[in-house]
Amino acid sequence: MTHVPPPAEELRLIDTELWQLDARRTQLLARRAWLVARLPSLSHPSPVPSTALPAPRGPEATAPRVQNVLLLLGGLLLTIAAIAFTLVSWGHLGIAGRSLVLGAVTVAALAAPLPLLGRGLRSTAEAVAGLALALTVLDAYALHAVALTGVDPAGYAAGASAVLAAVWTGYGLVPRTRTLRLPLPTALTAAQLPLLLGAVAADAGRYGITGALLVTAACDTAVALRAPAGPVRITATVGAYGVGAWGVLGAAWLSWTADGPGAGTLAAVLLLFAAGTALAAAWRGRAAGHAVGLSLAVGLLVVAALGGIVHPVLPVAWLVPAHLVLGIGLLAAVRAVRLPEPVRLPKPVRHGLVLASAAVQGLAVLWALPLPALTLLGPAGWAARIWSGTPDGAREAVSADAPWLPQLLTAPLVLIAVAAVLAFAVRATTWRPRALVGAPALGWSALMAVPVVLDAPYPAVLVVELLATAALLAAASWWPWTTESGGPLPALVLALVTSVSLAFLSLPTRSATVGVLAALTVLFGAASLVRRLVTLAVPAALGYGTALACALGAAAGWAPEHTALLVLVVPAVAALFAARATDARTAVVAEVTGAAAGLLAIGLAVGDPPMLSLTLSLSAVIAAGTAVRADRRPVAYAATALFALAAWVRLAAWGVTAPEAYTVPASLPALLIGVLRRRRDPRVSSWVAYGPGLAATLLPSLAAAWTDVHATRPWLLGAAALLVTLVGARHQLRAPLLLGGGVLVLDALHELAPYLVQIAGFLPRWAPPALAGLLLLAVGATYERRLRDVRRVRDVLGRMS
């Protein structure tokens, strides 16, 4: 292929070309100046016409690219022809002919690049060299097929690949062919096979084959570290990573499946050899990123190797702790060992080893997390079996509906160890705040899991979690938290999570449920007095108070509707607390939680209308008390609605069906409020002040009057409407005048409807059209006066409020 010179050589060539171009340009400019001086007519040459033809399009493929394609195709065709000759026509020649053809073609192909390089045809020489290398492979195959058929194929392939690698290496190092780029990478590629195929031929077993792969990868690593930048280094790097990964996976599998200390030790030797190779590459590497990655692999390989030695003799529950100890020991070794400067580990290598230790610890924490998760979430299964009996122990208590995990008995040790590392070993400015949050969380997880691992008695589990909740609340309240540790929020969140788990854990027995909920209510109620905890502690205290009220009612054997009265204590307490709160956000949180408890009380009382009415009334009283505050005036609407609902429910319980009994109690307070509001602000419209109260009574009564067969309701409604109309006219109020007048007219029509129907029955059929015509004539005759009267009425109504 086309030779690409090194950067220094290419830069020298470019500088030479540029110098020659500058010299030629100077010469041409001097010649042009002489011609302009000799020929005055050329001193002002005519411009190029705008209609000149466009420049021709350049070639789509450059000459070097065309050359490379042609050489590649030629080499491929010759290689295919050689393969066809070897496989098909080889048997038609005798021994002498075979030897002659084999030697002549191979020698000619190997020798041809020499004169080509002498003539400067480097790309052609590369193509011919590639053909020669392919012919040597065919020669090796032909030799085995004719003269060495009895030799083991794997062993022959190993030897042939070694010979080919040596031949191609020597060919690439000859002074005349050293400039060729293909022989040495090809030789390195062939060198990947001898050890692997030799181990297969020698039946070395899994350990021997894995060792062959790792030794090959080590050789590739050595070549990659010593070779200059170019194809050789690239080939060696690819081989080191590919073959090395294959060998490491095989060694890890051997370590995991080892059935005894001896097999584990052999696998550990292989892993340590791989780790040594990676460490040498990281130490001597040129790129910091590769050094960190290789050092990370070194740390993981060392931990896996040493852990694999004890793996066959340890119980399942102790495998992860053993590897964790090795990971922490690796971190301690990196931090503690202070080697002299010539042999001190480079900073990227130390960083990679620290990352390896962190990876081991992270994997150990992931392995241990299911036990804390079971401890915290498992008790939720008791919600379907409340007060079904005391569990036999902690394991039965936390795994009500979940399987027990015996292999996680050592999970608390893992969590405590990692928490200690986070607390004492992490000193970096970036990671220190996260470590200060993670260490308490892991320690808390371990503490929650200890009673379960020990299968402590059920009361002991309750006591431990209750004390943990109290300790976390105390720490969040009084500990001098710093900004970098996240403040008291992590401790408070852990306390909330622990309390929820404890609440579910107390459900198996009646006494435990009542006692735990009471204790949690008191604890979070006390925490609500601390300023920095009040936002989360208040809703928690009110929530547990609501649960306690429900538990007390159920324990006393009360019906749900009677328990609702006990639950209403929580909204009352929330309203009192919100009235005394100095923080607006705290007040809102308390009121929202109290409103939720009030809705729960109403839901409990739905089955008994009298108790529901009482519950609604008490809820209205609490809402009205809240509305007394200047910043909670809109709550008065909710209080009014609750009072109205309470009255309606009570009337429905008494069997009352008259709509006035439902509407008048709501209308009278609404009208009273309207009067007070108009007195305070005369600019308020009568529709706003009196419209809702009047409509709430008049319209439902009008609808009932139209379907009432008796005359009592229509007469009473008409009298009330007339009174409202007169009041509106007297005080010039638009809403009473129009509502009362409209209802009065419709009520009168209802009373006159039977007589109108009778009159219509006596009239002839021509009477309605005649009456309509007379009406139109009368209107037309007095149209102008009627318009004046309509305008006058509009002006009068417009002056009303």
XYZ file of C-alpha atoms in Angstrom, residues 75 134 138 145 215 237 239 255 262 328 352 367 405 416 426 438 441 593 596 601 680:
21
model
C -2.841 -9.378 -4.042
C -0.056 -15.842 2.566
C -0.236 -22.330 2.253
C -1.154 -32.543 3.851
C 1.547 -16.080 29.156
C -2.305 -4.037 22.512
C -3.779 -9.122 21.523
C -11.240 -20.135 41.073
C -5.133 -26.895 46.091
C -10.326 -3.207 52.741
C -6.903 2.578 40.346
C -24.966 -8.356 48.421
C -32.409 -15.547 53.489
C -20.636 -2.116 59.628
C -12.638 8.783 52.993
C -23.610 6.960 53.746
C -27.164 4.912 56.820
C -52.524 16.472 57.998
C -56.742 14.260 56.127
C -63.224 10.374 60.565
C -69.043 46.739 56.193
